[in-house]
PDB file of C-alpha atoms in Angstrom:
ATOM      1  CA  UNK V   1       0.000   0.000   0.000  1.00 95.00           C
ATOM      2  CA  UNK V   2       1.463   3.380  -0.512  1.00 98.00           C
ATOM      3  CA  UNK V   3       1.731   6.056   1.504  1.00 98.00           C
ATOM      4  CA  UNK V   4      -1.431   8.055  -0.472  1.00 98.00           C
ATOM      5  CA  UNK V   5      -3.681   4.866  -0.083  1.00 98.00           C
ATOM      6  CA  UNK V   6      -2.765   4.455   3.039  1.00 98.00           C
ATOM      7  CA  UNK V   7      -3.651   8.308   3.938  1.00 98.00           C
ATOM      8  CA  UNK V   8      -7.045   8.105   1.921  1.00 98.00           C
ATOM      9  CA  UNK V   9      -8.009   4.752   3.484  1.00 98.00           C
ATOM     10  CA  UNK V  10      -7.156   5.976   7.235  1.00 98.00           C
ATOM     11  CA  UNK V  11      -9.230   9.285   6.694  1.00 98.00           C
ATOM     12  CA  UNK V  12     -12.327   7.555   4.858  1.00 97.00           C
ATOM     13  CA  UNK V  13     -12.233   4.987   8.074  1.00 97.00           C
ATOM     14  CA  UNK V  14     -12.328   7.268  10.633  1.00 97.00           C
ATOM     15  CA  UNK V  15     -14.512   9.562   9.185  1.00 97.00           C
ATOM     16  CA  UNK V  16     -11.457  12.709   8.972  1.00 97.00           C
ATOM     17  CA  UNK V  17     -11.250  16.155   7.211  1.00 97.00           C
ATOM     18  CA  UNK V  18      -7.505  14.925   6.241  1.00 97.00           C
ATOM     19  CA  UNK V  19      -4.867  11.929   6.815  1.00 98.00           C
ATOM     20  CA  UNK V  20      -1.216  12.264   5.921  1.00 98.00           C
ATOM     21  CA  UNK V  21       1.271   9.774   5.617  1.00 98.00           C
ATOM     22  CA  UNK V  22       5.121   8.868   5.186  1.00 98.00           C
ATOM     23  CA  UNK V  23       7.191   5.894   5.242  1.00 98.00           C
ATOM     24  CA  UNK V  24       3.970   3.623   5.805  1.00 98.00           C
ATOM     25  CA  UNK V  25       3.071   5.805   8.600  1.00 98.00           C
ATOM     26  CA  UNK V  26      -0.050   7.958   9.389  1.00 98.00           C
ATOM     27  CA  UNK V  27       1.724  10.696  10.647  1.00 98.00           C
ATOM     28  CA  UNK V  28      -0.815  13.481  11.160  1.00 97.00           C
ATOM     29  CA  UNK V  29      -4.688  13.677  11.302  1.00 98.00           C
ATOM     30  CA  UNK V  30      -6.642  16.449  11.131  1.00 97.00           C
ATOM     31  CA  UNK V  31     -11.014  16.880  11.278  1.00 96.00           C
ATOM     32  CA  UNK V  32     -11.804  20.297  11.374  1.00 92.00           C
ATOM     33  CA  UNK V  33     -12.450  20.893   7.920  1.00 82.00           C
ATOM     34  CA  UNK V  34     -11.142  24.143   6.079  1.00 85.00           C
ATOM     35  CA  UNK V  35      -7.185  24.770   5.935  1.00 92.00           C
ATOM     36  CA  UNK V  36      -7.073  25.172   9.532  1.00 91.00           C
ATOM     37  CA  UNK V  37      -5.696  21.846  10.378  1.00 95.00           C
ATOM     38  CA  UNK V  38      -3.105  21.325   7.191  1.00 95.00           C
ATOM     39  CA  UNK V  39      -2.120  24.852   8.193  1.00 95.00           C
ATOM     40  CA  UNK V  40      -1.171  23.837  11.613  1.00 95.00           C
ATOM     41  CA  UNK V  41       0.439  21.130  10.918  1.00 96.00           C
ATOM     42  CA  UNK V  42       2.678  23.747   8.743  1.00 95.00           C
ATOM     43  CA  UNK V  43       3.522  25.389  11.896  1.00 95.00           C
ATOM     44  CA  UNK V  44       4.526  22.485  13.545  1.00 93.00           C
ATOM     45  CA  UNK V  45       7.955  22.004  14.311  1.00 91.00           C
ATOM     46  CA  UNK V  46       7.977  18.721  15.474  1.00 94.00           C
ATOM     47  CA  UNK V  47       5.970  17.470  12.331  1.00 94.00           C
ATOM     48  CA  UNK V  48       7.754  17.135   8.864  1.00 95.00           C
ATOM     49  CA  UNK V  49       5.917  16.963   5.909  1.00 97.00           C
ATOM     50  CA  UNK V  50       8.097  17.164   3.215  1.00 98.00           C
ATOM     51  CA  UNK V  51       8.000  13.919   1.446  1.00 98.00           C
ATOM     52  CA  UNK V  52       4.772  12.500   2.637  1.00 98.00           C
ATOM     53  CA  UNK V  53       1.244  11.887   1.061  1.00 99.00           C
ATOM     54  CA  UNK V  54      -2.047  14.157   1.863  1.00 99.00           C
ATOM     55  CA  UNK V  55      -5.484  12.851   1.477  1.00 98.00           C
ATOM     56  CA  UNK V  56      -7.930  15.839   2.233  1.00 98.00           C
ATOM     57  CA  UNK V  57     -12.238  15.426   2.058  1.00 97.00           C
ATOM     58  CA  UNK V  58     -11.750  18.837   0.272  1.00 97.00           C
ATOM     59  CA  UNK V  59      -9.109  20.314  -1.797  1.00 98.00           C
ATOM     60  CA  UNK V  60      -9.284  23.945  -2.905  1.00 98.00           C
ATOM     61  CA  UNK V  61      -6.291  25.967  -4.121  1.00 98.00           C
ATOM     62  CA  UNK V  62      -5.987  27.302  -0.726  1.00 98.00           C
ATOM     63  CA  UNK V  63      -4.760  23.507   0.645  1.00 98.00           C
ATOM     64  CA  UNK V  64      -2.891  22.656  -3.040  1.00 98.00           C
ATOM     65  CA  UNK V  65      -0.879  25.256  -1.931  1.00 98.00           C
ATOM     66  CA  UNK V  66      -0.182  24.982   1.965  1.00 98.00           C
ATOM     67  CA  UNK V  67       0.910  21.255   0.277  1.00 98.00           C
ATOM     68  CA  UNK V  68       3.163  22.842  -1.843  1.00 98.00           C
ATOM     69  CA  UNK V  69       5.097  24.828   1.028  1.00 96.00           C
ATOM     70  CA  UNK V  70       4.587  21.430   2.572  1.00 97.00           C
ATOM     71  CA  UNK V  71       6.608  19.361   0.167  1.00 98.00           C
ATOM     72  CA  UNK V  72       3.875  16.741   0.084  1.00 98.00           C
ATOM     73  CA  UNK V  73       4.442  15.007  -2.763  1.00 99.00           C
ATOM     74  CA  UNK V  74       1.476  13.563  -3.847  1.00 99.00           C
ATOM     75  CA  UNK V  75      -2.740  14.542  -2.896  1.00 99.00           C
ATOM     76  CA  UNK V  76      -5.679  12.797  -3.563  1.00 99.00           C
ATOM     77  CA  UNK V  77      -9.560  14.492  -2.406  1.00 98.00           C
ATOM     78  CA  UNK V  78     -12.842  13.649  -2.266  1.00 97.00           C
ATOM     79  CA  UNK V  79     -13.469  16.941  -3.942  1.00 98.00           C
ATOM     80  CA  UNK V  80     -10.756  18.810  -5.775  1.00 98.00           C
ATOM     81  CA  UNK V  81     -11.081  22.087  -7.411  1.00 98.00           C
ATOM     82  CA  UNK V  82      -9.962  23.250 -10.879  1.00 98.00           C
ATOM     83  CA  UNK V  83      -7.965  25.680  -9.784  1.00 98.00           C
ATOM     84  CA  UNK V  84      -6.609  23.492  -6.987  1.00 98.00           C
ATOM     85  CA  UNK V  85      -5.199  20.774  -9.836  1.00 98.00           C
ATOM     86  CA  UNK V  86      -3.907  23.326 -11.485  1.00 98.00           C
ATOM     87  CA  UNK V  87      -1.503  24.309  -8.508  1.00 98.00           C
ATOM     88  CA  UNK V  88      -0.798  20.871  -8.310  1.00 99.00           C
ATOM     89  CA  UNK V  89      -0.048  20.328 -11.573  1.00 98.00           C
ATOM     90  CA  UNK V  90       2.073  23.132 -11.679  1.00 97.00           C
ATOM     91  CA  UNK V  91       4.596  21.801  -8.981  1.00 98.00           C
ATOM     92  CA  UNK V  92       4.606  17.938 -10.634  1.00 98.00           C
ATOM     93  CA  UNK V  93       2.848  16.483  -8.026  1.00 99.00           C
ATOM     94  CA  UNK V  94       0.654  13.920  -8.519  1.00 98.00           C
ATOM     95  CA  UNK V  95      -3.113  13.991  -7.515  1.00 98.00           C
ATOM     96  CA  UNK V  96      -6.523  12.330  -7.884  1.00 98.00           C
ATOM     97  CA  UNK V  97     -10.169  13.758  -7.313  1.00 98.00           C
ATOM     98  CA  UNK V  98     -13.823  11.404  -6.602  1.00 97.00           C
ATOM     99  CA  UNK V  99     -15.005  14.577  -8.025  1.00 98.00           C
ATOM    100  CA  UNK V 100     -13.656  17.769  -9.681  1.00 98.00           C
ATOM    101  CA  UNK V 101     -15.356  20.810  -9.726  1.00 98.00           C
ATOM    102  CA  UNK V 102     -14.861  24.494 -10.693  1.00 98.00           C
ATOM    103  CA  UNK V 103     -14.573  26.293  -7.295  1.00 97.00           C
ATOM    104  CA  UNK V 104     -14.738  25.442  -3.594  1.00 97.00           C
ATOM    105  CA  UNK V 105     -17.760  26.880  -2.492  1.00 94.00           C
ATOM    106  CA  UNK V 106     -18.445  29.096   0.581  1.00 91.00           C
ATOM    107  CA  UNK V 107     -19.938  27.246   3.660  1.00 89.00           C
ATOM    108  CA  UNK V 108     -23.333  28.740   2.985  1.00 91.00           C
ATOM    109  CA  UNK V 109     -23.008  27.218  -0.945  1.00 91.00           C
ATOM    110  CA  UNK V 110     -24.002  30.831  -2.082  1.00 95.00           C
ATOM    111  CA  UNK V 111     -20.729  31.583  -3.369  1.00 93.00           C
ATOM    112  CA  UNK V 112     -16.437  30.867  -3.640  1.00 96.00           C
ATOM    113  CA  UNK V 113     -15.153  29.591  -0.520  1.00 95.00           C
ATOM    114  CA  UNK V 114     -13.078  32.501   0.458  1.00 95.00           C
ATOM    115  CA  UNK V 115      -9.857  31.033   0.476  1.00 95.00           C
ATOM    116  CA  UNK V 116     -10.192  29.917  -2.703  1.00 95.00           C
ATOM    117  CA  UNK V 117     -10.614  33.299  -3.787  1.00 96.00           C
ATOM    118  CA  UNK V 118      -7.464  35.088  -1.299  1.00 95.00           C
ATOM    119  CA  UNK V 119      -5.321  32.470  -3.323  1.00 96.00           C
ATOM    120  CA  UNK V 120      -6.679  31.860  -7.145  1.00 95.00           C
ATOM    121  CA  UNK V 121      -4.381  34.373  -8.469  1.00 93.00           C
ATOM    122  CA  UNK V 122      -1.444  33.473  -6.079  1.00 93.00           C
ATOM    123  CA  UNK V 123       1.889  31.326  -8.108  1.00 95.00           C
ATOM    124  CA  UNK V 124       3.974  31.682  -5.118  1.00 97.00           C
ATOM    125  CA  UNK V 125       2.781  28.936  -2.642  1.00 97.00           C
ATOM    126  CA  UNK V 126       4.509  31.050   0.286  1.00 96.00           C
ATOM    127  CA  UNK V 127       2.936  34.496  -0.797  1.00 96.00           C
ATOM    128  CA  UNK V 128      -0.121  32.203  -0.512  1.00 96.00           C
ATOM    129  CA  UNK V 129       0.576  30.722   3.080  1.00 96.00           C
ATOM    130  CA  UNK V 130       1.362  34.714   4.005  1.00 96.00           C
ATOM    131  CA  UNK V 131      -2.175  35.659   2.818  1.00 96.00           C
ATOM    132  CA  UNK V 132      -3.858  32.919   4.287  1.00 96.00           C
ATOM    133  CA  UNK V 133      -2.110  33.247   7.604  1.00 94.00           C
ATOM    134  CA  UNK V 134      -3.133  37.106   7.269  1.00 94.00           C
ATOM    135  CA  UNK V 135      -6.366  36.305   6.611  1.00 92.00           C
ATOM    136  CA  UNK V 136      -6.377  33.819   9.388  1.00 90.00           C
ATOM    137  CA  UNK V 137      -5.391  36.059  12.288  1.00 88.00           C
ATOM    138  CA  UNK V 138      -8.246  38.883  10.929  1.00 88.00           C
ATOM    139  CA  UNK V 139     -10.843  36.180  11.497  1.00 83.00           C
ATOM    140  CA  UNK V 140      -9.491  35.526  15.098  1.00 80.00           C
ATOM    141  CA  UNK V 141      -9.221  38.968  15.800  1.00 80.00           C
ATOM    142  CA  UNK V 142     -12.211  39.859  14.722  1.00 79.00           C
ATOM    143  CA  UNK V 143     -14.332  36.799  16.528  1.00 69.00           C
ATOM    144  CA  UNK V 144     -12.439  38.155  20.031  1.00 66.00           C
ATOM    145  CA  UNK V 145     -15.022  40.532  22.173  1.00 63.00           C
TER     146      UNK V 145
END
């Protein structure tokens, strides 16, 4: 089995947002949903990536990229955007989609998921983490009374 079946198999069987894996290891597990677990993992010190295989429910350009910074090296979703294949494409890395679709849509399915959008016309997959870590800390400072 590799590393990306292993991933995808672990996250479909416990029900997760995301699995990764290296060296026949699940190494890190994630369920919140959004970027907000792959992007903690980046901040991890004690966690490397680089090398290892991602299997996310949902893959917008916003994750394709935080991969990229990663150095995951290969990504398979239950949902992968256009634009989110096309980042992956870009950097060689392999990746397969259950479904592909346009755009990541917002929460409330009324419009782009938001990150999408901050990163569609990013190339540089750390301008991209800057923006969405940006972007990240406005949220939190703006859900704080």
């Amino acid at each position: 089995m590799t590393d990306l079946e292993l991933a995808r198999a672990e996250r479909e069987r416990l029900g997760l947002a995301l699995a990764i894996a290296r060296d026949g290891e699940v190494i890190a597990t994630g369920n919140r949903g959004g970027v907000a677990d792959l992007l903690e993992m980046l901040r991890r010190t004690d966690l490397e990536l680089a090398g290892a295989s991602l299997s996310d429910r949902v893959v917008g350009r916003a994750a394709a990229m935080l991969a990229r910074c990663a150095g995951i090296v290969a990504v398979q979703g239950g949902i992968m955007s256009e634009p989110a294949i096309q980042a992956l494409r870009d950097a060689g890395i392999p990746y397969s989609a259950e479904r592909q679709v346009p755009h990541i849509l917002n929460r409330a399915g009324d419009g782009m998921c938001p990150m999408e959008r901050l990163c569609l016309e990013q190339t540089d997959p750390h301008a991209c983490r800057e923006a969405i870590e940006a972007f990240v800390a406005c949220q939190a400072s703006r859900a704080r009374p």
